[in-house]
XYZ file of C-alpha atoms in Angstrom:
690
model
C 273.425 247.566 79.135
C 270.627 247.220 76.615
C 269.390 250.288 74.835
C 265.748 251.340 75.648
C 263.572 250.885 72.536
C 261.264 253.843 72.725
C 259.297 253.265 69.445
C 258.299 249.700 70.443
C 257.183 250.616 73.887
C 255.064 253.518 72.668
C 253.287 251.272 70.173
C 252.461 248.712 72.822
C 251.105 251.501 75.185
C 249.074 252.871 72.316
C 247.670 249.408 71.531
C 246.765 248.836 75.219
C 245.083 252.291 75.461
C 243.085 251.639 72.278
C 242.023 248.272 73.624
C 240.997 249.658 77.016
C 239.108 252.521 75.327
C 237.207 250.078 73.303
C 236.397 247.894 76.374
C 235.217 251.067 78.304
C 232.997 252.100 75.289
C 231.560 248.516 75.217
C 230.857 248.598 79.007
C 229.171 251.967 78.645
C 227.058 250.730 75.707
C 226.133 247.613 77.577
C 225.245 249.506 80.737
C 223.079 251.919 78.723
C 221.391 248.893 77.140
C 220.760 247.328 80.474
C 219.377 250.469 81.951
C 217.021 251.191 79.085
C 216.135 248.281 76.895
C 216.669 245.464 79.373
C 215.504 247.467 82.414
C 212.154 245.679 82.922
C 213.785 242.277 82.714
C 216.454 242.983 85.224
C 214.080 244.711 87.576
C 211.932 241.628 87.620
C 215.025 239.514 88.259
C 216.054 241.783 91.130
C 212.624 241.771 92.578
C 212.667 237.930 92.608
C 216.100 237.786 94.126
C 216.196 240.288 96.896
C 214.342 239.664 100.201
C 210.920 241.355 100.311
C 209.461 242.518 103.582
C 205.957 243.864 104.187
C 203.966 245.012 107.121
C 200.929 243.438 108.792
C 198.389 245.969 110.170
C 197.163 245.193 113.630
C 193.580 244.983 114.621
C 192.458 248.232 116.104
C 191.071 248.062 119.657
C 187.347 248.717 120.530
C 185.852 251.532 122.417
C 183.317 250.342 124.941
C 180.618 251.862 127.148
C 180.754 251.621 130.900
C 178.681 248.378 130.740
C 180.657 246.784 127.973
C 178.674 247.621 124.917
C 180.470 248.388 121.644
C 180.722 252.128 120.844
C 183.335 251.757 118.141
C 184.809 248.694 116.510
C 186.806 247.656 113.494
C 185.219 245.350 110.816
C 186.518 244.260 107.419
C 184.960 245.866 104.343
C 185.760 244.947 100.754
C 186.544 246.779 97.523
C 185.257 244.399 94.761
C 186.428 244.509 91.220
C 186.981 242.226 88.073
C 190.242 241.584 86.354
C 189.280 240.938 82.637
C 192.763 239.547 81.840
C 193.506 237.145 84.676
C 195.814 234.026 84.810
C 198.367 233.188 82.125
C 198.147 235.460 79.057
C 199.652 232.722 76.888
C 196.747 230.294 77.687
C 194.683 231.175 74.660
C 192.463 228.126 74.922
C 191.332 229.013 78.403
C 190.918 232.708 77.225
C 188.514 231.656 74.462
C 186.504 229.491 76.910
C 186.357 232.226 79.482
C 184.913 234.686 76.882
C 182.282 232.061 75.942
C 181.328 231.644 79.590
C 181.341 235.360 79.999
C 178.844 236.062 77.202
C 176.793 233.143 78.246
C 176.406 234.398 81.910
C 176.459 238.144 81.133
C 172.778 238.842 81.532
C 172.677 236.767 84.761
C 175.672 238.671 86.166
C 174.019 242.134 85.503
C 170.637 241.059 86.842
C 172.352 239.682 89.975
C 174.310 242.815 90.613
C 171.297 244.957 90.250
C 169.431 242.756 92.825
C 172.305 243.257 95.295
C 172.867 247.027 94.447
C 169.398 248.276 93.511
C 170.572 251.892 93.291
C 172.400 250.908 90.050
C 170.265 249.708 87.172
C 170.787 246.607 85.077
C 171.595 248.718 82.013
C 174.321 250.673 83.908
C 175.993 247.454 84.913
C 175.758 246.160 81.238
C 177.496 249.334 80.002
C 180.187 249.280 82.665
C 181.040 245.572 82.254
C 180.896 245.583 78.487
C 183.384 248.467 78.385
C 185.646 246.758 80.811
C 185.549 243.522 78.958
C 186.214 245.087 75.579
C 189.191 247.103 76.868
C 190.491 244.054 78.866
C 190.736 246.182 82.028
C 192.742 244.749 84.835
C 190.650 246.700 87.444
C 186.972 247.259 86.907
C 185.132 248.257 90.086
C 181.699 246.600 90.560
C 180.600 249.092 93.212
C 181.833 252.558 93.995
C 181.764 252.022 97.783
C 183.191 249.434 100.121
C 180.858 246.592 100.906
C 180.469 244.349 103.986
C 181.348 240.685 104.225
C 177.829 239.492 103.676
C 177.452 241.542 100.470
C 180.891 240.424 99.264
C 179.655 236.783 99.743
C 176.428 237.411 97.799
C 178.466 238.883 94.851
C 180.815 236.021 94.895
C 177.877 233.571 94.465
C 176.902 235.020 91.126
C 177.573 233.064 87.891
C 181.138 233.393 86.440
C 182.166 235.442 89.461
C 182.107 232.274 91.662
C 185.231 230.937 89.815
C 188.707 231.357 91.301
C 190.243 234.746 90.850
C 192.970 233.452 88.434
C 190.155 231.970 86.210
C 187.096 234.272 86.397
C 188.949 237.421 87.583
C 186.605 238.399 90.379
C 188.832 239.894 93.207
C 188.317 241.784 96.517
C 190.623 243.898 98.499
C 189.983 243.927 102.207
C 190.119 247.256 104.096
C 189.631 247.606 107.862
C 186.695 249.991 108.538
C 185.872 251.751 111.698
C 182.166 251.636 112.696
C 179.882 252.855 115.466
C 177.159 250.258 116.225
C 175.031 252.906 117.775
C 175.193 255.238 114.766
C 175.865 258.870 115.661
C 175.367 258.415 119.294
C 178.181 260.522 121.043
C 179.870 260.624 117.654
C 182.242 263.562 118.247
C 183.336 262.205 121.670
C 183.899 258.648 120.482
C 185.919 259.762 117.400
C 186.232 259.507 113.673
C 185.052 256.405 111.737
C 187.786 256.478 108.981
C 191.175 254.839 108.944
C 192.873 257.727 110.711
C 192.009 259.120 114.170
C 191.253 262.803 113.818
C 189.249 263.685 116.964
C 187.643 262.302 120.155
C 188.762 259.376 122.077
C 189.994 257.780 118.880
C 192.560 260.566 118.704
C 193.301 260.929 122.387
C 193.900 257.172 122.869
C 195.341 256.398 119.352
C 198.583 254.962 120.679
C 196.585 252.479 122.793
C 193.951 251.507 120.216
C 196.217 251.122 117.155
C 198.408 248.314 118.510
C 201.803 247.414 116.925
C 202.507 246.599 113.250
C 203.832 243.171 112.398
C 206.445 242.258 109.759
C 206.244 239.486 107.130
C 209.056 238.187 104.904
C 207.909 237.191 101.436
C 210.144 234.290 100.218
C 210.094 232.951 96.755
C 209.810 229.096 96.627
C 209.189 227.216 93.228
C 208.153 230.435 91.533
C 205.674 231.196 94.357
C 205.923 233.707 97.156
C 205.469 232.207 100.701
C 204.811 234.614 103.574
C 206.839 234.001 106.702
C 205.791 236.021 109.701
C 208.829 237.473 111.454
C 207.122 239.700 113.979
C 203.446 239.087 114.591
C 201.131 242.161 114.852
C 199.958 243.041 118.330
C 196.197 244.003 118.341
C 195.305 247.300 120.068
C 193.783 247.346 123.516
C 190.103 248.234 124.250
C 189.118 251.586 125.850
C 186.417 251.378 128.436
C 184.631 254.732 128.690
C 182.283 256.114 131.403
C 179.496 256.693 128.759
C 176.092 254.912 129.432
C 174.307 254.081 126.123
C 170.752 254.275 127.569
C 171.507 257.687 129.292
C 173.172 259.007 126.188
C 170.192 258.055 124.143
C 167.721 259.609 126.516
C 169.707 262.886 126.644
C 170.078 263.027 122.886
C 166.343 262.428 122.303
C 165.332 265.113 124.842
C 167.679 267.711 123.518
C 166.888 267.006 119.863
C 163.144 267.365 120.407
C 163.586 270.694 122.061
C 165.897 271.909 119.418
C 163.432 270.980 116.626
C 160.577 272.626 118.541
C 162.515 275.911 119.004
C 164.264 275.749 115.654
C 167.491 276.428 117.620
C 171.011 276.724 116.144
C 172.757 274.180 118.395
C 172.497 272.434 121.730
C 174.658 270.711 124.366
C 173.709 268.302 127.094
C 176.110 266.828 129.726
C 175.250 264.279 132.419
C 177.879 263.525 135.179
C 178.100 261.208 138.113
C 178.540 263.329 141.290
C 180.887 261.206 143.310
C 183.270 260.152 140.528
C 182.962 262.781 137.864
C 182.152 260.091 135.331
C 180.511 261.598 132.197
C 177.549 259.353 131.580
C 176.187 261.244 128.439
C 177.495 264.024 126.259
C 175.358 265.469 123.453
C 176.477 268.030 120.796
C 173.895 268.807 118.172
C 174.224 271.532 115.478
C 171.557 272.492 112.997
C 172.592 271.329 109.440
C 169.236 271.716 107.733
C 165.685 272.504 108.566
C 164.752 270.018 111.355
C 168.017 268.133 110.975
C 170.676 268.238 113.718
C 173.841 266.338 113.847
C 177.111 266.133 115.828
C 179.658 268.296 113.943
C 181.738 269.702 116.817
C 182.386 268.723 120.482
C 180.906 272.010 121.674
C 180.492 270.642 125.291
C 184.184 270.908 125.836
C 185.286 273.497 123.190
C 182.551 276.095 122.823
C 183.465 278.937 125.187
C 181.052 281.762 125.511
C 179.756 284.179 128.190
C 177.694 281.710 130.302
C 175.159 284.238 131.740
C 173.254 283.707 134.844
C 174.511 280.211 135.703
C 177.706 282.092 136.528
C 175.906 283.972 139.295
C 176.122 280.841 141.421
C 179.935 281.158 141.368
C 179.805 284.781 142.232
C 177.485 284.309 145.221
C 179.355 281.255 146.488
C 182.530 283.547 146.611
C 180.353 286.022 148.604
C 178.976 283.361 150.989
C 182.521 281.974 151.450
C 183.613 285.483 152.448
C 180.955 285.708 155.147
C 178.046 287.256 153.337
C 174.687 286.036 154.809
C 171.910 284.710 152.557
C 169.551 287.113 154.194
C 171.538 290.287 153.248
C 169.304 292.818 151.454
C 169.849 294.045 147.990
C 167.809 297.134 146.807
C 166.542 296.256 143.427
C 164.028 298.983 143.115
C 161.941 299.004 139.973
C 164.102 296.509 138.125
C 166.363 299.011 136.386
C 169.555 300.481 137.756
C 172.523 302.546 136.717
C 175.941 300.834 137.247
C 178.792 303.407 136.764
C 176.668 305.187 134.166
C 175.568 302.108 132.300
C 172.014 300.659 132.281
C 171.416 297.331 134.020
C 167.996 295.681 134.100
C 166.223 292.579 135.409
C 163.966 290.597 133.147
C 161.855 288.975 135.881
C 158.967 290.919 137.391
C 159.827 289.302 140.658
C 162.948 291.357 140.842
C 161.420 294.454 142.419
C 161.897 296.191 145.736
C 164.246 294.648 148.293
C 165.445 291.134 147.797
C 167.377 288.837 150.056
C 170.745 287.498 148.666
C 169.236 284.062 148.395
C 166.277 285.588 146.376
C 168.699 287.278 144.015
C 169.707 283.877 142.857
C 166.162 282.409 142.997
C 164.831 285.207 140.732
C 168.144 285.649 138.857
C 168.397 289.420 139.572
C 171.229 291.135 137.760
C 170.955 294.153 139.821
C 170.805 292.276 143.210
C 173.815 290.069 142.514
C 175.953 292.822 141.109
C 174.992 295.098 143.966
C 176.043 292.542 146.636
C 179.312 291.831 144.876
C 180.049 295.552 144.379
C 179.259 296.119 148.093
C 181.815 293.545 149.346
C 184.462 293.504 146.599
C 184.168 296.982 145.075
C 187.718 298.240 146.152
C 190.943 297.540 144.319
C 191.832 294.967 146.840
C 188.361 293.461 146.636
C 188.779 293.049 142.890
C 191.638 290.727 143.486
C 189.793 288.915 146.196
C 186.790 288.350 143.942
C 188.962 287.121 141.010
C 190.864 284.878 143.382
C 187.641 283.615 144.830
C 186.308 282.610 141.366
C 189.524 280.605 140.640
C 189.305 278.996 144.087
C 185.692 277.759 143.788
C 186.637 276.025 140.477
C 184.689 277.825 137.848
C 187.970 278.928 136.312
C 189.794 275.598 136.788
C 191.769 274.170 133.794
C 190.377 270.581 133.875
C 193.128 269.248 131.636
C 190.791 266.868 129.957
C 192.051 263.811 128.085
C 189.762 264.515 125.104
C 191.186 266.460 122.060
C 189.627 269.988 121.517
C 189.137 271.007 125.101
C 189.506 274.699 125.739
C 190.233 275.981 129.243
C 188.105 278.757 130.631
C 188.916 282.354 130.555
C 188.189 284.252 133.796
C 190.136 287.418 133.888
C 192.416 289.046 136.620
C 192.572 292.717 137.421
C 196.025 293.210 135.841
C 195.666 291.032 132.835
C 197.498 292.392 129.802
C 195.386 293.477 126.889
C 192.240 293.336 128.877
C 191.821 296.523 131.044
C 189.719 296.316 134.186
C 186.923 298.875 133.714
C 184.673 300.415 136.266
C 181.901 298.109 135.203
C 183.993 294.949 134.932
C 183.224 293.642 138.429
C 179.462 294.069 138.025
C 179.393 292.605 134.560
C 181.612 289.605 135.620
C 179.364 288.878 138.579
C 176.409 288.139 136.253
C 178.304 286.080 133.763
C 179.656 288.503 131.243
C 183.305 289.314 130.236
C 184.158 285.641 130.793
C 184.545 282.659 128.372
C 183.571 279.286 129.811
C 182.715 275.933 128.142
C 179.717 273.921 129.384
C 182.076 271.228 130.824
C 183.585 273.677 133.231
C 180.303 274.990 134.375
C 179.019 271.509 135.084
C 182.202 270.539 136.905
C 181.635 273.549 139.220
C 177.977 272.574 139.924
C 178.968 269.052 140.366
C 181.431 270.172 143.157
C 178.519 271.956 144.901
C 176.533 268.765 144.759
C 179.604 266.809 145.955
C 179.797 268.922 149.214
C 182.627 271.081 147.794
C 184.884 268.475 146.225
C 185.788 269.322 142.716
C 186.213 266.202 140.429
C 187.919 266.193 137.030
C 185.286 265.047 134.479
C 186.267 261.446 133.571
C 185.628 259.929 130.082
C 187.815 256.903 130.277
C 187.733 254.354 133.044
C 190.492 252.026 131.938
C 192.122 249.880 129.274
C 191.092 246.287 128.583
C 193.031 243.513 126.918
C 191.405 240.175 126.189
C 188.552 241.045 128.601
C 191.004 241.816 131.409
C 191.531 245.322 132.833
C 195.244 246.118 132.473
C 195.151 249.765 133.452
C 192.624 251.803 135.350
C 192.144 255.511 135.461
C 190.611 256.259 138.927
C 188.626 259.437 139.625
C 190.782 262.558 140.087
C 190.055 265.100 142.790
C 191.168 268.528 141.636
C 190.194 270.394 144.865
C 189.173 268.847 148.072
C 187.137 271.895 149.075
C 186.168 274.761 146.883
C 184.589 276.732 149.723
C 183.737 276.441 153.360
C 181.278 273.600 154.025
C 178.723 276.044 155.488
C 178.849 278.138 152.327
C 178.418 275.041 150.101
C 175.484 273.837 152.176
C 173.900 277.267 151.935
C 174.295 277.239 148.193
C 172.762 273.732 147.857
C 169.697 275.040 149.707
C 169.429 278.147 147.542
C 169.773 276.178 144.291
C 166.970 273.777 145.534
C 164.835 276.918 146.142
C 165.526 278.131 142.609
C 163.636 275.156 141.402
C 160.911 275.039 143.948
C 160.305 278.847 144.363
C 162.220 280.595 141.710
C 162.670 280.619 137.877
C 163.674 276.956 137.599
C 160.242 275.435 138.145
C 160.263 273.869 134.642
C 163.059 271.633 135.816
C 161.103 270.271 138.809
C 159.964 266.641 138.106
C 157.735 266.812 141.392
C 158.555 263.199 142.147
C 162.122 263.853 143.472
C 163.953 267.079 144.516
C 166.078 268.973 142.071
C 168.506 271.885 142.450
C 169.904 274.116 139.840
C 170.223 277.510 138.275
C 168.917 279.008 135.070
C 170.934 281.086 132.713
C 170.157 283.410 129.718
C 172.922 285.412 127.946
C 173.324 287.237 124.747
C 176.288 286.002 122.804
C 178.330 287.643 120.004
C 180.388 286.136 117.250
C 181.105 286.314 113.507
C 178.391 288.304 112.043
C 176.440 288.484 115.326
C 176.172 291.490 117.623
C 174.546 292.211 120.946
C 172.164 294.818 119.375
C 171.512 293.745 115.819
C 168.686 291.840 114.176
C 170.679 288.753 114.322
C 170.973 288.570 118.092
C 171.727 285.056 119.558
C 170.941 283.835 123.044
C 172.671 281.101 125.102
C 170.034 279.464 127.280
C 171.358 277.241 130.093
C 170.263 275.239 133.095
C 172.820 273.549 135.393
C 171.999 271.563 138.423
C 171.877 268.161 140.159
C 169.421 265.573 141.353
C 168.079 264.281 143.764
C 168.768 267.447 145.650
C 168.799 265.770 149.061
C 171.311 262.989 148.083
C 172.837 264.163 144.786
C 173.853 261.322 142.440
C 173.955 263.109 139.059
C 174.699 266.609 137.851
C 173.581 267.924 134.498
C 173.784 270.941 132.216
C 171.741 271.736 129.188
C 172.606 274.628 126.845
C 170.677 275.785 123.760
C 171.690 278.430 121.316
C 168.864 280.294 119.565
C 168.703 283.247 117.149
C 166.051 285.840 117.188
C 163.615 283.843 119.209
C 162.235 284.487 122.565
C 163.102 282.010 125.337
C 165.030 281.655 128.559
C 167.061 278.942 130.285
C 164.168 278.535 132.699
C 161.818 277.474 129.921
C 163.910 275.899 127.241
C 166.925 274.218 128.872
C 165.109 273.481 132.121
C 162.511 271.393 130.314
C 165.247 269.247 128.704
C 166.898 268.946 132.101
C 163.657 267.624 133.636
C 163.244 265.037 130.919
C 166.810 263.757 131.330
C 166.470 263.658 135.140
C 163.257 261.654 134.943
C 164.668 259.209 132.408
C 167.750 258.665 134.567
C 165.905 258.153 137.845
C 163.448 255.845 136.131
C 166.372 253.816 134.875
C 167.903 253.557 138.373
C 164.654 252.280 139.887
C 165.582 248.691 138.871
C 165.694 246.891 142.236
C 165.570 243.305 143.465
C 162.462 241.469 144.464
C 163.497 241.562 148.160
C 163.205 245.347 148.171
C 159.570 245.028 147.032
C 158.622 243.511 150.533
C 156.122 245.611 152.452
C 155.993 244.803 156.149
C 152.829 246.793 156.697
C 150.773 244.926 154.057
C 149.408 241.426 154.885
C 151.096 238.723 152.842
C 148.032 236.453 152.768
C 145.857 237.003 149.838
C 142.172 238.036 150.162
C 139.957 235.123 149.189
C 136.582 235.711 147.701
C 133.641 233.635 148.569
C 132.591 230.889 146.283
C 133.780 227.434 145.256
C 137.245 227.742 146.854
C 138.304 224.219 146.836
C 140.992 224.904 144.186
C 142.034 228.025 146.167
C 142.404 225.991 149.424
C 144.728 223.604 147.525
C 146.922 226.500 146.327
C 147.100 228.063 149.716
C 148.080 224.663 151.256
C 150.883 224.288 148.670
C 152.199 227.808 149.383
C 152.165 227.070 153.186
C 149.508 229.768 153.863
C 146.585 229.526 156.271
C 143.338 228.114 155.070
C 141.359 229.157 158.013
C 139.646 232.113 156.300
C 138.652 230.166 153.204
C 134.991 229.427 153.151
C 133.903 226.975 150.558
C 130.408 227.146 149.380
C 129.555 223.987 147.409
C 125.757 223.957 147.338
C 122.764 225.852 148.523
C 119.499 224.774 150.286
C 115.897 225.959 149.681
C 116.620 229.515 150.752
C 118.658 232.264 148.866
C 122.244 232.625 150.408
C 124.175 235.808 150.909
C 126.196 236.131 147.728
C 127.836 239.449 148.530
C 131.557 239.319 147.735
C 131.279 236.185 145.635
C 132.564 236.016 142.039
C 130.101 236.095 139.211
C 131.048 232.691 137.843
C 130.533 230.796 141.239
C 127.270 232.602 141.912
C 125.916 231.919 138.499
C 126.791 228.286 138.693
C 125.066 227.755 142.143
C 121.889 229.679 141.238
C 121.353 228.117 137.870
C 121.907 224.638 139.348
C 118.894 225.383 141.515
C 116.830 226.383 138.460
C 117.109 230.174 138.780
C 117.839 232.544 135.756
C 120.681 234.917 136.559
C 120.932 238.491 135.219
C 124.380 240.128 135.708
C 125.024 243.915 135.745
C 128.557 245.325 135.962
C 131.921 243.704 136.676
C 133.849 242.431 139.646
C 132.373 240.806 142.755
C 128.686 240.797 143.707
C 127.686 243.867 145.749
C 123.889 243.278 145.881
C 121.229 240.760 144.857
C 117.499 241.115 143.898
C 116.446 238.156 146.030
C 117.233 238.805 149.659
C 119.236 236.312 151.642
C 116.979 233.730 153.509
C 114.190 234.078 150.914
C 112.663 230.730 149.843
C 113.834 229.838 146.308
C 110.892 229.108 143.882
C 111.479 227.417 140.557
C 112.044 229.466 137.403
C 112.519 232.737 139.205
C 114.943 235.422 137.974
C 117.790 236.657 140.201
C 119.447 240.026 139.288
C 122.979 240.376 140.642
C 124.783 243.703 140.765
C 128.578 243.608 140.470
C 130.858 246.415 141.626
């Protein structure tokens, strides 16, 4: 057996260890060199070798009005800039030629840009472009804002900029932009105009509008990238709303004019179709400067406050539904009463003495309404019945709207935690205080009264369209089939009509068609605002429907004022009337067949005179020519010219040598030469026309 040579083995191991150590050190040095000095080179190689995927943004769907007009759409806009170091940096010959062309066309470029963007002077363009060229900027913006396609094309036609991007350096980045063709019309309801949906229908229906993102594979072929679409983008669908552009425009104009006149803080107007609950117009205007009002918040669905006297309709409907007769008497007295030690007054001078229950609404009597409610619901059990009745008639219904920002109403219960039921709570609630209700809820309640008791959910979206075809419909939703007994609803319809014809709502009466509704005036509190300070604010309302005999539309108008004197019966009712008149006038478009009148003779009345042409026309129309009397010539005596036209009479008389004097217009009513008188030459005949 051979002897193990320890010394030789250890030397070999030591040599291998040293060699491996040197190899490891070399690998570490090479790795460090690759990660630092050669990093950019290998990153470029890696970028060229690995598969590159990118996304394709889809086209966002449109938002349409009920008749198909565009309310919101996406259009391309462009960010325009110049790359002062385009193309191959090693092509020095072209770089020198490009600089020569640049200096030669520099003045023309600056003048052309100023003509396209007059808000920026030629000198400012000179300074910006000279600085960018001297510094060889890769990105020098020509305009601070995005421009539309037409403007982009105009800039692209300018000298030097009309060259290909890799030669002249002019580039543009396309950005999809959301635009409202009708400007600020229903702006807060339609939604935001930016790239992201932040409010309104844009936010509520974002999943439908945005579509599906596509995927593209960027493959490198012959040192060029070729895009290969793997998954094509799916465009978003279109949302069809219930809004009517013409009604929206009428409502906004009527409200804006009143806000400017009153120097009000804000205003809301809502128009709804009775049978379906379709919202045809929704206006939210807030004062941003003197005489300037814009849509900043969707107050129609989110601004909850004490509604005031428009709430009395709900209180009295609960009473009518419980069996209270409209002729029941309330003792108002002198217009001031004490309710559990607290003063309660009526503003109208009509609220004096004894009033019927119906008159308490007509004249908006705080004392009368609270007295009737206290009389029938004043017990502890009655408190529950009254609160349950308010929720039953729909004024407290959570509408669950599909528009972001909606706030459900707050109508309290007797045992609600944190809100004790005081001795005055019932009386104050009955006249619209100690509650918080948005205008949309008040309108839905009045719409239910107009709809014979059927409570509809306000509908903003009718359906979803794809390529012009309806792919999904959102039918009207009935929240309550009957909010009260039919007799109670009919009684309330009559009372609300009397409010306009006999009570405090006369400003809302157009006189040409019947209107029903209720006024409301309430003091509101808030941040920095109290009920008794110098900064008192009022919420002026009018809610109703029209035509009162066959209701088709319901409407509410609310105006918030500060320090001024006014009421819902003067301010809001006037706006309501203008909206109602405009809507009814729009709906008067009818076919020609409806213009036929059986009581009026169809044959035209034919004046006397030279009616030969008239006879031909009547013959062509198939009408009788029996009553057409043609007068072609006269004899030696003066004929009866009564009813004849001036032209025919003048022609006949002057043909016989008479001079004619005409007085007035129209057909001949009298003549200076009596009929049958012999005509002498060169006589003057005076004709009086009516």
